[in-house]
């Protein structure tokens, strides 16, 4: 940075700017290490689960089963497509940052004002800033006229901050966002009032917003836990199934002498034991879960967030734009005699009209400042009348460091009368009104009471003057006090109810904000968050990581927090074993959103950076949608466990019926076609039934699920094995009795196959709910189940009644008594398992 500011009339030369851009780079974030779609595809192809899908498809193709091969390969391509789309979206986060940091800029070069692209701004450039401009880079103010900027993107504070011109000797190290009367402005922020001239001190990755981008690119999103568990499960099943297949081939070839048939039998057994449908089911459930959550106006950007929702133990929420609406409103009016009025209460008494009208006149005719917009909105709603016209504004007196008030002088009529109104800090208004000590103490006490409720308090006063004799300073007017105005960023509707439901579900809500402790505590109390343990940013900076982790266990509000401190809080909570959900909408929230297990961004008011860094996006910015998402996330996980348990259960009788004939020298029951029918038709279709199941009773009264708990708990695994053994015993018994009575092999195969399918259908009813009986399950509406039953009945009818299909399956004809036996097998499966379910219920409900 230059030791002294460049002369205001000259600025950098074109050659100096070009040299700086060559040596320091453009005013944008670097694009290194960005993954292309091709690179993402290559990474996806290395996934073991996807490899199983592809190998399974190739295996079916080699066996001549083109339909099954196409179905399996189609699922593989679907998985690749979904992953590439999701990963490509996450790669756009830095691009969103670059767009935000590269607005057009008006600079002075070679003594001339030039409008250039924001990316071409260089360190040392002189930037001309006016009301409504987006600041292109971090800069030190050389001149400032009544200037205020909105730094909520970086600090989370909804109220604009005042800016002053720099004084000689200002240390660059003090240039951090947040707080009034700083002589610096920051990239990406908005000028809401006044104008100024600033010298650029940092561009691109060296700016405040750039440092956020750098930390964001260094963070890794949380890996999906279910996916990791699924990999281990599939790997174990593959190893076990491969071993059994090899053993079956050796056993069959040794005992029966036909090695070709032994190889075919081994392939059938391997297919029966390889759970290649598990990753398909996981993909389908995550996709359907994302669709269901989207109906609640929550967009899922990373499917892993769905599985984590049910495990969330801490919800870290930003205040501005998340709990509140990120817009200022007039929340309270106070007259000098102590009378008060809340605009939300109803009709406004006439005594408060002068205070409201003066507040509007003390604001800009077309305001950018959100507080001035609030004055205009209240006056329009309660008083009406024409808006003030800029042409009638004779003179404005801006804020000064020694007098934090601003005054407007308006032409009142043709006679030359002037109406003078002022608003500002209560102390400044007391000074302008020349209040005595007693009245000043009373006014400041009223202001303190409003401030304790989280309001920004302004005093308003009025005077008269003459157009030709306006004084040089505001102190030259004889002001009369009109009252105090309390402004607040209002709470979003439904927030207290959402916070209460989070508490019921065992989720601790923690507020993290850049606002002041008093304001944060007031909003927290309104939202239903206990504001008993507040940690300031200054106190947090003095803590080491261990001390912060200890304090974070009890703290409910973190106030005056900088962006890097938000990230420290999330990291500390994660290190302490918490599963962290983080909400936010600003650029300052992006690193913590990405670092959290579940990042939740606001879709309406949120920035592109926050949305791209998050896992979930609330499309309607409704905080209550978070609770809905948690509820749906728990439902998705419950139903996923039912589906996974069901798949494991049905693999036991399938594998057993493929293996037992080899061991005991009986006719081979199933070949690859039968296994393909069972796995590629019944399994995925039946999982749609479970996905559509309604939530379990008391789903939001449970504590959060332990994220380290395996998908297949011992209880669920035992229940699955028990179901499989019951079905295997029943169907094997039918097969043996049929052979003992001399039934032809083809008819025995058809009878056994039908009995197995109906037993599987029986297990669907048993597993629809862990907490309710099968009678309740029968009453529950489930359209998918109806179609599944019709589909299964139709497919069985085709295999039995269409001769070419029956020959392909090597089935013989079945009679009515045979069909009655298969129906009895399904009903008996339901009866036995329903009798056993109550003994397993506590171990099944997560």
Short mmCIF file of N, CA, C and O in Angstrom, two decimals, residues 106 139 146 173 303 318 352 398 455 467 613 642 648 703 761 779 830:
data_model
loop_
_atom_site.label_atom_id
_atom_site.label_comp_id
_atom_site.label_asym_id
_atom_site.label_seq_id
_atom_site.Cartn_x
_atom_site.Cartn_y
_atom_site.Cartn_z
N UNK A 106 -16.30 3.38 -10.69
CA UNK A 106 -15.91 4.70 -11.21
C UNK A 106 -14.61 5.09 -10.52
O UNK A 106 -14.58 5.30 -9.30
N UNK A 139 -11.17 -0.45 0.68
CA UNK A 139 -10.55 0.85 0.43
C UNK A 139 -10.60 1.71 1.68
O UNK A 139 -11.43 1.50 2.58
N UNK A 146 -21.47 12.58 4.66
CA UNK A 146 -22.68 11.96 5.22
C UNK A 146 -22.83 10.53 4.69
O UNK A 146 -23.90 10.13 4.20
N UNK A 173 -4.30 -2.13 9.86
CA UNK A 173 -4.68 -3.34 10.60
C UNK A 173 -6.03 -3.20 11.26
O UNK A 173 -6.68 -4.18 11.60
N UNK A 303 -27.60 -34.45 -1.31
CA UNK A 303 -28.47 -35.49 -0.76
C UNK A 303 -28.00 -35.95 0.61
O UNK A 303 -28.81 -36.42 1.42
N UNK A 318 -28.25 -17.62 12.24
CA UNK A 318 -27.95 -16.21 12.14
C UNK A 318 -29.19 -15.43 12.56
O UNK A 318 -30.31 -15.96 12.52
N UNK A 352 -49.33 11.39 18.02
CA UNK A 352 -48.09 10.83 17.51
C UNK A 352 -47.84 11.21 16.04
O UNK A 352 -46.76 10.94 15.51
N UNK A 398 -25.49 17.01 7.37
CA UNK A 398 -25.15 15.61 7.59
C UNK A 398 -24.61 15.31 8.97
O UNK A 398 -24.41 16.22 9.80
N UNK A 455 -33.89 -2.43 20.16
CA UNK A 455 -34.23 -1.44 19.14
C UNK A 455 -33.07 -0.48 18.90
O UNK A 455 -32.26 -0.22 19.78
N UNK A 467 -35.94 31.03 4.79
CA UNK A 467 -35.20 30.50 3.65
C UNK A 467 -33.91 31.27 3.41
O UNK A 467 -32.89 30.72 3.01
N UNK A 613 -22.97 -22.56 -1.08
CA UNK A 613 -22.17 -23.22 -0.05
C UNK A 613 -23.00 -24.14 0.83
O UNK A 613 -22.46 -24.90 1.61
N UNK A 642 -36.39 -49.35 7.05
CA UNK A 642 -37.37 -50.39 6.76
C UNK A 642 -37.05 -51.06 5.43
O UNK A 642 -37.09 -52.30 5.31
N UNK A 648 -32.50 -57.07 3.08
CA UNK A 648 -31.68 -58.11 3.72
C UNK A 648 -32.53 -59.34 4.03
O UNK A 648 -32.11 -60.48 3.82
N UNK A 703 -35.13 -38.14 20.78
CA UNK A 703 -33.86 -37.41 20.69
C UNK A 703 -33.23 -37.62 19.33
O UNK A 703 -33.59 -38.57 18.62
N UNK A 761 -44.40 -60.49 -0.16
CA UNK A 761 -45.47 -59.50 -0.05
C UNK A 761 -45.96 -59.41 1.39
O UNK A 761 -46.22 -58.31 1.91
N UNK A 779 -54.79 -50.20 7.21
CA UNK A 779 -55.67 -49.04 7.11
C UNK A 779 -54.98 -47.82 6.53
O UNK A 779 -55.64 -46.91 6.04
N UNK A 830 -47.17 -63.40 7.67
CA UNK A 830 -47.65 -62.22 8.38
C UNK A 830 -47.99 -62.57 9.82
O UNK A 830 -47.59 -61.86 10.77
#
